Amino acid sequence: MCPEVVTLVDDQAASAAAFEPVACVIEDVVATVEVVHPGLALAPIAGAVSYYGSEADVVQRVHEAVKEVTGGGAHVGVARGPFAARHAAQNATPDAPLLVDNDADFLALLDIEVVGHEDLAATFRWLGVATLGELARLPRAAIASRFGTVGLVAHQLASGEDRNIRPSHLEGPPIAEEKFEDPITHLEQVGFVARSMMATLKVVLASEGASPHAVDIEAEAADGTIRNRTWRSPHPFTADELTERIRWQLHAWVAKGGIPGGLVRLRVTPHEVSDRGRQLALGHDATQQDEAHRALLRTQAVVGVDGVVVARPQGGRDPAERVSWSRWGEQAQEPQRDPAAPWPGAIPRPAPALVPDPPPQLEVEWDEGTPVRIRLRSRWVPVLSWAGPWRKTGKWWEGDEPADRYQLVTSTGALLIATKQGRAYVLGIYD
Amino acid sequence: MFDYTRTPYRRTSLVIAERVAVDLQSDEPLALVSVESFSVESFSVENLWGPGQLLGLVGPPGLGMTRVAVTQLAAIPGPLSWVEPPTRASWFSPAIGWESGIEPDRLVVVRSSDIAGWAEATATLMDGMAAVCADVPARVPEAMLRRLAARARARRARLVLRSRDPLPTGIAHTVITGEAVEWVGTGQGRGRLLHRRLVATAHGKGVKGPALELGFEDDGTNFVCVVSGLGATAPGRATG
């Protein structure tokens, strides 16, 4: 037991805010920076190399600039494509950037697991293909025939062919832009507006079967300051992912004081639009999903973003602990507790249908440790049968009192209660 | 961990027969008739409600009507929504949806702060969700419920109203009212809740003829309806 251990929730918006200064200092050296996720940025350096003289000079400047902000330097890799550059950075050290001369030669030595698809990597390994080099030597047509698009993309990456976006033939990617007469000063409002804009944008793109791999986010503050940042994804962005990126980016700018007076204009320009958006899963009803999406957006306008929520299972001993709530439309947080863990002392199935929050107090009459009757509003109801107790020690290191949980059956139904310090509380109603 | 892959519903008479056989081996006071006399029907959406029709589920908490609502939603493919009443007294737990076979991504829960917001959210959701279950708040105006029913008809939406109090007459295609519940599995400090039998009555246009007596067998995952003939004890009794 390590009671002093503190579990921190993965907060991508906060991470984006922390990473924003790093992106800014790289931008001072290299004109364009594309953020893949907080902690990873790509920067095309051809122009900077012409300006500064050599790749080594550019890398040195980037390295020093980042070190000034973070104090710890950065892992910097240089290669022709983003995939190779990313792995070059992973193989670099803060003191020794890695400049790759030949992407294919560098990638050939990497383990097959870097294709990023666990099942595919396991299959390749089972077939005796352990490195990207061995994969690249196999006939592409055979890989595509056997493994489909996923295998084809893996083979292209292994061969050093990156940014292989199949362009969609659009007249010009649509641009989503909103202007606000009253400057928006709350991030929640921005998140809502962004979600609505991105849903509309995705509908327009989806009608062409297209999806963007990169987006420019541009925000104008009330004082005229204009900020922009490019976000990139190895796979086509979904509407939810685009909304997340906008929220993270604005959170980062706000945290840096970069939108003085509030937001008066938001513009999102998709780039590198591919036709992968046309691919739908078998049985996937895109029309119904779009209708549901729009209905939920409108519902958020009625009840607020906090009023539309989705749940994920997580581990726990009480019914309330086993549910992890998050706002609909936002990236669900990873469960804090593993639902697959055994959780000794957990209340067995079936789950109660109603879980009061917070648990209300309940009057229970006991006779030598046996619950005899409970009070429901103004009347006392006899307990017909009961089970338990299931003991829960609680977080004793945080001062939690131990609790005993009981299932009580009455003529009006069954309850799950907890007793703690001589008092009983309703944890659930089996409705 | 819950097993989401198990599909509730598609039960056969064989399953019922197995369960009855198990019950007969226990020492519970069940007045069961022979297995052959059971009229087992899949209590499906096709039977009692469909697009544009409203299903009313009436009964105080504890009689299992929330569970009936969830099993109805689980049978419908596509995105689903549960609208909470504007109180914080008792939140719907999606865990029973997961146990019933609803994938977590399919179910969105909506919480409102007032009755007007509850009604507007329910009406809005009917435009896009495959099915909506709205937990009816206390003292909701009758006109509001009638407007929701009219909207469901106009939009050909599937709407379930789960209500503690009786619903106004004529708004629901079918109304199922919980009458009694009997839990099995608990004793005097031993065992645990295993499964329950619910007794309910159904009436309305969806029921051909007079009110129909329904019995439900429910262990959290499997949920079957036995129409007229379940050997449940009389209302007011519960055995463990």
XYZ file of C-alpha atoms in Angstrom:
671
model
C 0.000 0.000 0.000
C 1.239 3.465 -0.844
C -1.255 5.816 0.797
C 0.832 8.809 -0.200
C 0.315 8.064 -3.879
C -1.802 10.704 -5.589
C -3.667 9.800 -8.764
C -3.720 12.646 -11.269
C -6.318 12.785 -13.993
C -4.988 13.133 -17.533
C -6.053 16.674 -18.401
C -5.274 17.272 -22.059
C -6.446 20.886 -21.957
C -3.990 21.642 -19.153
C -1.296 19.749 -21.031
C -1.993 21.828 -24.139
C -1.679 24.975 -22.044
C 1.649 23.762 -20.661
C 2.879 22.900 -24.147
C 1.844 26.162 -25.771
C 5.019 28.064 -24.711
C 7.093 25.268 -26.262
C 5.207 25.545 -29.551
C 5.662 29.313 -29.456
C 9.443 29.202 -29.042
C 9.758 26.639 -31.826
C 7.670 28.981 -33.945
C 10.230 31.705 -33.305
C 12.813 29.530 -35.063
C 10.705 27.668 -37.614
C 7.831 29.411 -39.352
C 5.231 26.652 -39.110
C 4.547 24.352 -36.188
C 1.949 21.604 -36.248
C 0.877 20.227 -32.898
C -0.060 16.556 -32.976
C -0.876 16.386 -29.284
C 0.431 18.203 -26.238
C 4.056 17.117 -26.058
C 4.581 16.397 -29.744
C 4.992 18.978 -32.483
C 6.052 18.720 -36.096
C 7.793 21.512 -37.953
C 8.692 21.579 -41.653
C 12.236 22.980 -41.595
C 13.159 23.340 -45.285
C 12.749 27.115 -45.177
C 14.554 27.460 -41.874
C 17.472 25.380 -43.174
C 17.827 27.767 -46.119
C 17.783 30.690 -43.701
C 20.094 29.379 -40.998
C 22.411 27.351 -43.213
C 22.081 23.734 -42.079
C 19.805 21.270 -40.368
C 22.215 21.104 -37.450
C 21.957 24.866 -36.922
C 18.166 24.758 -36.952
C 18.047 21.842 -34.550
C 20.512 23.535 -32.246
C 18.389 26.702 -32.122
C 15.185 24.766 -31.534
C 16.881 22.763 -28.826
C 18.184 25.827 -27.023
C 14.869 27.645 -27.322
C 12.941 24.748 -25.854
C 15.502 24.281 -23.092
C 15.036 27.893 -22.128
C 11.320 27.319 -21.615
C 11.290 23.877 -20.101
C 14.694 23.794 -18.472
C 15.154 20.246 -19.650
C 15.607 20.421 -23.357
C 13.719 18.362 -25.861
C 13.979 15.201 -27.860
C 14.492 16.440 -31.392
C 14.519 14.260 -34.466
C 14.848 15.246 -38.109
C 13.694 13.109 -41.023
C 11.936 13.476 -44.332
C 8.514 12.361 -43.084
C 6.620 12.897 -39.818
C 6.531 9.196 -38.947
C 10.298 8.791 -39.214
C 10.881 12.165 -37.527
C 8.710 11.181 -34.611
C 10.625 7.962 -34.046
C 13.918 9.761 -34.564
C 12.888 12.112 -31.752
C 11.967 9.158 -29.561
C 15.394 7.657 -30.144
C 17.159 10.954 -29.506
C 18.227 12.205 -26.102
C 17.847 15.740 -24.750
C 21.549 16.282 -25.357
C 21.831 14.499 -28.695
C 19.272 15.245 -31.409
C 19.007 12.567 -34.062
C 19.247 13.653 -37.705
C 18.179 10.859 -40.038
C 19.765 10.806 -43.506
C 17.678 8.015 -44.986
C 14.198 7.391 -43.590
C 13.907 3.845 -44.966
C 17.265 2.773 -43.514
C 16.415 4.256 -40.133
C 12.931 2.767 -39.998
C 14.147 -0.666 -41.112
C 15.675 -1.290 -37.666
C 12.604 -0.314 -35.666
C 10.484 -2.940 -33.980
C 7.271 -3.879 -35.765
C 5.176 -2.626 -32.828
C 5.705 0.972 -33.950
C 3.101 0.475 -36.683
C 0.746 1.473 -33.870
C -1.765 -1.305 -34.327
C -1.381 -3.867 -31.585
C -3.218 -6.754 -33.251
C -1.532 -6.161 -36.593
C 1.902 -6.044 -34.974
C 1.181 -9.277 -33.118
C 0.136 -10.962 -36.348
C 3.241 -9.746 -38.170
C 5.413 -10.973 -35.319
C 3.675 -14.352 -35.391
C 4.453 -14.510 -39.107
C 8.117 -13.843 -38.379
C 8.111 -10.170 -39.349
C 9.799 -8.460 -36.427
C 11.016 -5.147 -37.847
C 9.753 -2.478 -40.198
C 12.583 -3.376 -42.581
C 11.321 -6.924 -42.870
C 7.813 -5.620 -43.470
C 9.007 -3.192 -46.141
C 10.677 -6.033 -48.044
C 7.384 -7.898 -48.425
C 5.327 -7.291 -51.586
C 2.923 -4.446 -50.970
C 0.163 -6.021 -53.006
C 0.307 -9.162 -50.885
C 0.155 -7.138 -47.662
C -2.753 -5.075 -48.962
C -4.563 -8.189 -50.068
C -4.100 -9.938 -46.739
C -4.444 -7.050 -44.260
C -6.429 -4.423 -46.161
C -6.036 -0.692 -45.621
C -4.426 -1.047 -42.205
C -1.733 -3.327 -43.607
C -1.217 -1.083 -46.611
C -0.692 1.983 -44.438
C 1.741 0.028 -42.243
C 3.715 -1.030 -45.315
C 3.823 2.538 -46.601
C 5.083 3.784 -43.250
C 7.661 1.011 -43.066
C 8.867 2.010 -46.517
C 9.363 5.604 -45.470
C 6.403 6.852 -47.480
C 4.705 9.272 -45.196
C 1.971 11.890 -45.550
C 0.351 9.678 -48.132
C -2.975 11.412 -47.959
C -5.305 10.561 -50.785
C -6.565 13.996 -51.760
C -10.249 14.488 -52.094
C -11.357 16.504 -55.100
C -13.087 19.407 -53.416
C -13.500 22.786 -55.023
C -11.863 24.141 -51.941
C -12.151 22.958 -48.359
C -14.947 24.747 -46.545
C -13.920 27.156 -43.833
C -15.836 27.393 -40.601
C -15.926 30.884 -39.164
C -17.995 32.519 -36.452
C -17.963 36.137 -35.356
C -19.261 37.197 -31.969
C -20.689 40.651 -31.342
C -20.326 40.128 -27.631
C -16.822 38.778 -26.968
C -16.858 35.279 -25.515
C -15.036 35.154 -22.241
C -15.861 31.677 -20.982
C -14.171 28.563 -22.284
C -17.375 26.589 -21.873
C -19.101 28.900 -24.333
C -16.232 28.473 -26.761
C -16.478 24.712 -26.432
C -20.157 24.817 -27.252
C -19.700 27.122 -30.241
C -16.785 25.022 -31.485
C -18.808 21.839 -31.241
C -21.616 23.357 -33.270
C -19.174 24.708 -35.893
C -17.342 21.423 -36.211
C -20.525 19.414 -36.500
C -21.610 21.645 -39.387
C -18.175 21.454 -40.981
C -18.096 17.686 -40.725
C -21.542 17.424 -42.301
C -20.340 19.508 -45.260
C -17.149 17.465 -45.593
C -18.977 14.185 -45.097
C -21.283 14.995 -47.980
C -18.129 14.906 -50.113
C -16.825 11.857 -48.275
C -13.861 13.890 -47.047
C -12.068 14.368 -43.737
C -9.245 16.714 -42.738
C -5.883 15.517 -41.407
C -4.891 18.995 -40.285
C -6.672 22.161 -39.230
C -5.646 25.766 -38.739
C -7.278 27.322 -35.705
C -7.365 31.102 -35.756
C -8.739 33.224 -32.956
C -9.169 36.982 -32.845
C -9.299 38.758 -29.522
C -11.348 41.852 -28.748
C -8.219 44.002 -28.858
C -7.428 42.858 -32.397
C -4.805 40.251 -31.500
C -4.913 37.327 -33.900
C -3.475 33.951 -32.953
C -3.304 30.800 -34.938
C -2.031 27.281 -34.556
C -2.082 24.175 -36.748
C -3.102 20.825 -35.339
C -2.391 17.601 -37.147
C -3.542 14.020 -36.792
C -2.193 10.853 -38.374
C -5.765 9.830 -39.070
C -8.677 11.986 -40.272
C -10.120 14.162 -37.533
C -13.616 13.437 -36.295
C -15.912 16.326 -35.326
C -15.359 15.537 -31.651
C -11.592 15.490 -32.066
C -11.676 18.824 -33.872
C -13.775 20.296 -31.078
C -11.305 18.988 -28.521
C -8.342 20.523 -30.344
C -10.090 23.895 -30.523
C -10.906 23.776 -26.838
C -7.375 22.765 -25.894
C -5.863 25.464 -28.045
C -8.101 28.221 -26.708
C -7.474 26.983 -23.191
C -3.760 27.259 -23.907
C -4.078 30.778 -25.299
C -6.275 31.906 -22.434
C -3.837 30.437 -19.912
C -1.116 32.535 -21.548
C -3.309 35.638 -21.516
C -3.429 35.564 -25.282
C -7.072 36.527 -25.864
C -7.424 39.898 -24.135
C -11.000 41.083 -23.827
C -12.498 37.847 -25.053
C -12.941 36.050 -28.345
C -14.626 37.942 -31.183
C -13.845 35.621 -34.092
C -13.033 31.942 -34.463
C -11.986 30.438 -37.755
C -11.139 26.820 -38.492
C -9.624 25.895 -41.826
C -9.237 22.207 -42.670
C -6.168 21.103 -44.604
C -4.954 17.954 -46.244
C -8.474 16.766 -46.797
C -8.571 13.122 -47.723
C -11.327 10.865 -48.954
C -11.023 8.532 -45.975
C -14.117 10.069 -44.467
C -16.111 8.017 -46.941
C -15.213 4.785 -45.189
C -17.992 3.723 -42.874
C -18.034 0.742 -40.610
C -20.269 -2.115 -41.571
C -23.734 -1.436 -40.262
C -22.883 2.138 -39.407
C -25.821 4.420 -40.061
C -24.171 7.751 -40.758
C -27.456 9.587 -41.224
C -28.806 8.508 -37.870
C -25.524 9.352 -36.169
C -25.602 12.830 -37.675
C -29.199 13.349 -36.624
C -28.404 12.193 -33.113
C -25.374 14.467 -33.028
C -27.425 17.499 -34.019
C -30.172 16.630 -31.543
C -27.647 16.353 -28.727
C -26.049 19.658 -29.695
C -29.431 21.348 -29.504
C -30.100 19.622 -26.201
C -26.855 21.054 -24.862
C -28.160 24.476 -25.811
C -31.260 23.775 -23.708
C -29.762 22.215 -20.584
C -26.110 23.281 -20.826
C -23.004 21.261 -21.608
C -22.946 19.779 -18.109
C -26.445 18.419 -18.586
C -25.629 16.052 -21.429
C -23.381 13.287 -20.207
C -22.186 9.822 -21.087
C -20.940 7.146 -18.742
C -18.135 4.616 -18.857
C -17.646 1.663 -16.551
C -14.867 1.814 -14.030
C -13.837 -0.208 -11.032
C -15.264 0.285 -7.575
C -17.080 -1.301 -4.676
C -20.217 0.824 -4.611
C -22.597 1.407 -7.535
C -21.756 5.092 -7.733
C -18.029 4.357 -7.871
C -18.428 2.061 -10.860
C -19.588 4.792 -13.202
C -17.309 7.411 -14.706
C -19.230 10.380 -16.093
C -18.050 12.785 -18.744
C -19.672 15.415 -20.882
C -21.005 14.229 -24.171
C -18.888 15.403 -27.084
C -15.675 15.583 -25.106
C -12.998 12.971 -25.023
C -13.918 10.558 -22.260
C -11.413 10.341 -19.476
C -9.703 7.067 -18.860
C -11.330 5.241 -15.937
C -9.564 6.072 -12.707
C -10.089 2.509 -11.487
C -9.697 -0.611 -13.557
C -13.110 -2.223 -14.044
C -11.455 -5.563 -14.767
C -9.781 -5.689 -11.356
C -11.410 -8.025 -8.795
C -12.619 -5.339 -6.311
C -13.192 -7.570 -3.301
C -16.125 -6.359 -1.234
C -17.914 -5.001 -4.301
C -21.689 -5.339 -4.262
C -22.592 -8.215 -6.586
C -24.846 -7.888 -9.589
C -27.536 -6.928 -10.446
C -26.870 -3.225 -10.154
C -29.416 -0.893 -8.600
C -31.259 1.211 -11.163
C -31.268 4.399 -9.129
C -28.231 5.686 -7.297
C -28.895 8.732 -5.114
C -26.262 11.405 -5.089
C -25.466 12.133 -2.344
C -26.829 9.102 -0.474
C -29.751 10.241 1.694
C -30.046 9.110 5.268
C -32.493 6.312 6.025
C -34.052 5.370 9.336
C -33.512 1.675 10.026
C -34.667 -0.145 13.134
C -32.289 -2.885 14.230
C -32.760 -5.815 16.582
C -29.463 -7.285 17.713
C -27.784 -6.586 14.392
C -30.767 -7.560 12.301
C -32.599 -4.887 10.290
C -36.254 -5.135 11.243
C -37.949 -2.238 9.491
C -37.187 0.938 7.612
C -38.946 4.232 7.453
C -40.151 5.350 4.026
C -41.450 8.877 4.355
C -44.030 8.719 7.115
C -44.554 4.977 7.405
C -42.495 2.092 8.671
C -42.074 -0.869 6.336
C -40.933 -4.276 7.571
C -37.748 -5.791 6.196
C -38.711 -9.176 4.749
C -35.229 -10.437 4.051
C -31.757 -9.049 3.869
C -28.221 -9.898 2.868
C -24.849 -8.630 3.972
C -22.968 -6.990 5.357
C -20.295 -6.313 2.775
C -17.576 -4.479 4.620
C -15.856 -1.537 2.984
C -12.876 -0.153 4.778
C -12.781 3.034 2.721
C -9.824 5.332 2.270
C -8.765 5.161 5.893
C -5.675 7.211 5.141
C -7.981 10.063 4.118
C -10.173 9.694 7.191
C -12.931 7.618 5.571
C -14.934 5.646 8.083
C -15.528 1.948 7.344
C -19.015 1.106 6.124
C -21.172 -2.015 6.063
C -23.436 -2.455 3.059
C -26.722 -4.399 3.186
C -29.337 -5.405 0.666
C -32.774 -4.989 2.244
C -35.934 -6.444 0.711
C -39.302 -4.972 1.553
C -42.730 -5.359 0.054
C -42.100 -2.230 -2.002
C -38.805 -3.361 -3.444
C -35.174 -3.740 -2.553
C -32.646 -1.209 -1.340
C -28.897 -1.114 -1.004
C -27.870 0.706 2.144
C -24.643 1.495 3.927
C -24.235 1.930 7.644
C -21.542 4.180 8.931
C -21.037 5.477 12.463
C -24.461 4.234 13.506
C -26.301 5.875 10.626
C -27.752 4.301 7.499
C -27.670 5.752 3.998
C -29.354 4.678 0.761
C -26.757 3.730 -1.853
C -29.161 2.366 -4.424
C -32.721 1.426 -5.265
C -33.374 -1.701 -7.284
C -36.065 -0.287 -9.520
C -16.543 -6.434 -15.113
C -19.883 -6.379 -16.776
C -20.323 -8.616 -19.754
C -21.678 -6.303 -22.456
C -21.615 -8.954 -25.102
C -24.488 -10.857 -23.594
C -27.644 -10.040 -25.367
C -30.720 -9.941 -23.219
C -34.016 -10.551 -24.738
C -33.994 -13.294 -27.300
C -35.118 -15.852 -24.773
C -36.750 -19.067 -25.642
C -39.167 -21.224 -23.822
C -36.267 -23.540 -23.123
C -34.644 -20.916 -20.952
C -37.859 -20.443 -19.077
C -38.132 -24.158 -18.619
C -34.654 -24.298 -17.171
C -35.424 -21.510 -14.776
C -38.632 -23.057 -13.673
C -36.801 -26.292 -13.084
C -34.324 -24.476 -10.886
C -37.097 -22.781 -8.986
C -38.879 -26.021 -8.362
C -35.775 -27.391 -6.722
C -35.668 -24.537 -4.268
C -37.738 -24.356 -1.154
C -39.535 -21.226 -2.175
C -43.333 -21.185 -1.988
C -44.061 -20.921 -5.685
C -47.357 -21.960 -7.142
C -46.125 -22.847 -10.583
C -48.193 -24.511 -13.199
C -46.577 -26.853 -15.665
C -44.000 -25.482 -18.005
C -46.109 -26.197 -21.066
C -48.849 -23.856 -19.950
C -46.583 -20.824 -19.966
C -47.255 -18.375 -22.710
C -43.784 -16.995 -23.280
C -43.467 -14.012 -25.527
C -40.511 -11.903 -26.308
C -41.709 -8.698 -24.758
C -40.509 -6.724 -27.702
C -40.989 -3.270 -29.006
C -42.875 -4.627 -31.969
C -45.564 -5.914 -29.660
C -46.458 -2.930 -27.552
C -45.004 0.194 -29.076
C -43.376 1.364 -32.236
C -42.281 4.523 -34.031
C -44.588 7.395 -33.187
C -46.022 5.569 -30.208
C -45.573 6.324 -26.561
C -44.991 3.692 -23.924
C -45.916 4.598 -20.362
C -44.274 2.801 -17.452
C -45.947 3.646 -14.180
C -45.064 2.711 -10.635
C -43.151 3.933 -7.609
C -39.400 3.271 -7.408
C -38.800 -0.324 -6.426
C -41.378 -1.981 -8.639
C -38.899 -2.433 -11.461
C -40.296 -0.064 -14.070
C -36.881 1.529 -14.668
C -35.562 -1.897 -15.496
C -38.471 -2.504 -17.874
C -37.695 0.815 -19.565
C -34.043 -0.090 -19.991
C -34.846 -3.445 -21.554
C -37.119 -1.699 -24.028
C -34.347 0.709 -24.997
C -31.797 -2.091 -25.269
C -33.798 -3.746 -28.015
C -33.606 -0.697 -30.260
C -30.482 -0.219 -32.365
C -28.931 3.219 -32.534
C -28.311 6.098 -30.149
C -30.457 6.211 -27.024
C -31.151 8.858 -24.456
C -32.356 8.911 -20.885
C -33.784 12.199 -19.603
C -33.568 12.658 -15.858
C -36.218 14.538 -13.906
C -35.049 17.932 -12.666
C -34.279 16.751 -9.161
C -31.115 15.392 -7.694
C -32.880 12.870 -5.540
C -31.886 9.767 -7.453
C -29.813 9.524 -10.561
C -30.420 6.848 -13.106
C -27.514 4.400 -13.061
C -26.314 3.468 -16.565
C -24.851 0.269 -15.113
C -28.236 -1.412 -15.505
C -28.176 -0.402 -19.150
C -24.766 -2.018 -19.570
C -26.013 -5.135 -17.856
C -28.932 -5.184 -20.266
C -26.677 -5.043 -23.301
C -26.595 -1.314 -24.073
C -23.069 -0.360 -25.074
C -21.797 2.641 -23.053
C -21.332 4.742 -26.188
C -24.963 4.325 -27.202
C -26.569 5.865 -24.153
C -26.580 9.581 -23.383
C -28.045 10.823 -20.114
C -29.594 14.289 -20.018
C -30.101 16.285 -16.837
C -32.117 19.460 -16.665
C -32.617 22.017 -13.944
C -36.343 22.664 -14.369
C -39.458 21.083 -15.785
C -39.519 23.332 -18.853
C -35.949 22.290 -19.665
C -36.852 18.650 -19.106
C -39.704 18.868 -21.612
C -37.737 20.849 -24.169
C -34.783 18.465 -23.948
C -37.082 15.462 -24.377
C -38.730 17.044 -27.391
C -35.385 17.930 -28.938
C -33.937 14.476 -28.419
C -36.875 12.895 -30.178
C -35.676 14.579 -33.384
C -32.475 12.589 -33.527
C -32.246 9.682 -31.123
C -33.449 6.203 -31.964
C -35.399 6.129 -28.699
C -35.818 8.383 -25.695
C -36.846 7.493 -22.172
C -37.929 10.436 -20.067
C -38.266 10.047 -16.321
C -41.338 12.155 -15.599
C -40.935 14.710 -12.818
C -43.565 15.101 -10.152
C -46.292 17.662 -10.758
C -45.570 17.996 -14.453
C -48.467 19.746 -16.232
C -50.694 17.393 -18.162
C -50.587 19.665 -21.219
C -46.821 19.263 -21.332
C -47.101 15.478 -21.476
C -49.744 15.698 -24.183
C -47.500 17.960 -26.254
C -44.658 15.460 -25.931
C -46.941 12.635 -27.000
C -48.132 14.659 -29.976
C -44.568 15.416 -30.957
C -43.613 11.754 -30.713
C -46.479 10.924 -33.056
C -45.577 13.712 -35.458
C -41.897 12.752 -35.543
C -42.544 9.033 -35.470
C -40.201 8.896 -32.493
C -40.033 6.164 -29.916
C -40.700 7.661 -26.496
C -40.947 6.012 -23.103
C -42.373 7.972 -20.188
C -41.331 6.444 -16.904
C -43.615 7.923 -14.295
C -44.221 7.483 -10.572
C -47.767 8.769 -10.929
C -50.482 7.622 -13.345
C -50.230 9.202 -16.779
C -53.116 11.200 -18.252
C -55.465 8.960 -20.160
C -55.065 8.612 -23.860
C -51.518 9.838 -24.332
C -49.735 6.493 -24.312
C -50.118 3.738 -26.851
C -49.496 1.246 -24.068
C -49.259 1.760 -20.318
C -47.581 -0.815 -18.110
C -48.214 -0.372 -14.405
C -46.057 -2.110 -11.840
C -48.103 -4.006 -9.275
C -45.736 -6.081 -7.183
C -42.186 -7.273 -6.934
C -40.671 -10.358 -5.393
C -36.942 -10.725 -4.896
C -35.209 -14.068 -4.727
C -31.841 -14.796 -3.218
C -31.736 -13.043 0.134
C -32.372 -14.618 3.500
C -31.940 -13.402 7.022
C -28.391 -12.134 6.633
C -27.367 -14.570 3.945
C -27.299 -14.827 0.172
C -27.674 -11.872 -2.118
C -30.215 -10.446 -4.525
C -30.296 -12.868 -7.434
C -33.353 -12.202 -9.473
C -36.824 -10.838 -9.160
C -40.281 -11.387 -10.417
C -42.330 -8.397 -11.356
C -46.054 -8.378 -11.740
C -47.589 -5.651 -13.882
C -50.665 -4.875 -15.902
C -50.678 -3.510 -19.416
C -53.485 -1.606 -21.042
C -53.995 0.700 -23.974
C -54.149 0.394 -27.727
C -51.095 -1.807 -27.810
C -52.926 -4.455 -25.809
C -55.636 -6.165 -27.711
C -58.619 -6.579 -25.428
C -58.820 -5.829 -21.713
C -55.886 -5.180 -19.430
C -53.236 -7.830 -19.687
C -51.453 -9.245 -16.687
C -47.735 -9.486 -17.220
C -45.055 -11.235 -15.267
C -41.383 -10.523 -15.679
C -38.397 -12.592 -14.709
C -35.255 -10.545 -14.295
C -31.767 -11.380 -13.099
C -30.204 -8.111 -14.219
C -29.043 -9.388 -17.583
C -31.788 -11.667 -18.765
C -35.237 -10.254 -18.832
C -38.228 -12.191 -20.001
C -41.912 -11.568 -20.024
C -44.358 -14.285 -19.204
C -47.877 -13.284 -20.115
C -50.518 -14.452 -17.668
C -49.480 -17.478 -15.747
C -46.399 -16.575 -13.754
C -46.693 -17.961 -10.289
C -45.935 -14.788 -8.455
C -47.059 -14.243 -4.925
C -49.695 -11.694 -4.173
C -48.815 -8.027 -4.018
C -47.432 -7.053 -0.681
C -45.417 -10.209 -0.106
C -41.797 -10.777 -0.798
C -39.793 -13.844 -0.077
C -36.101 -14.340 0.124
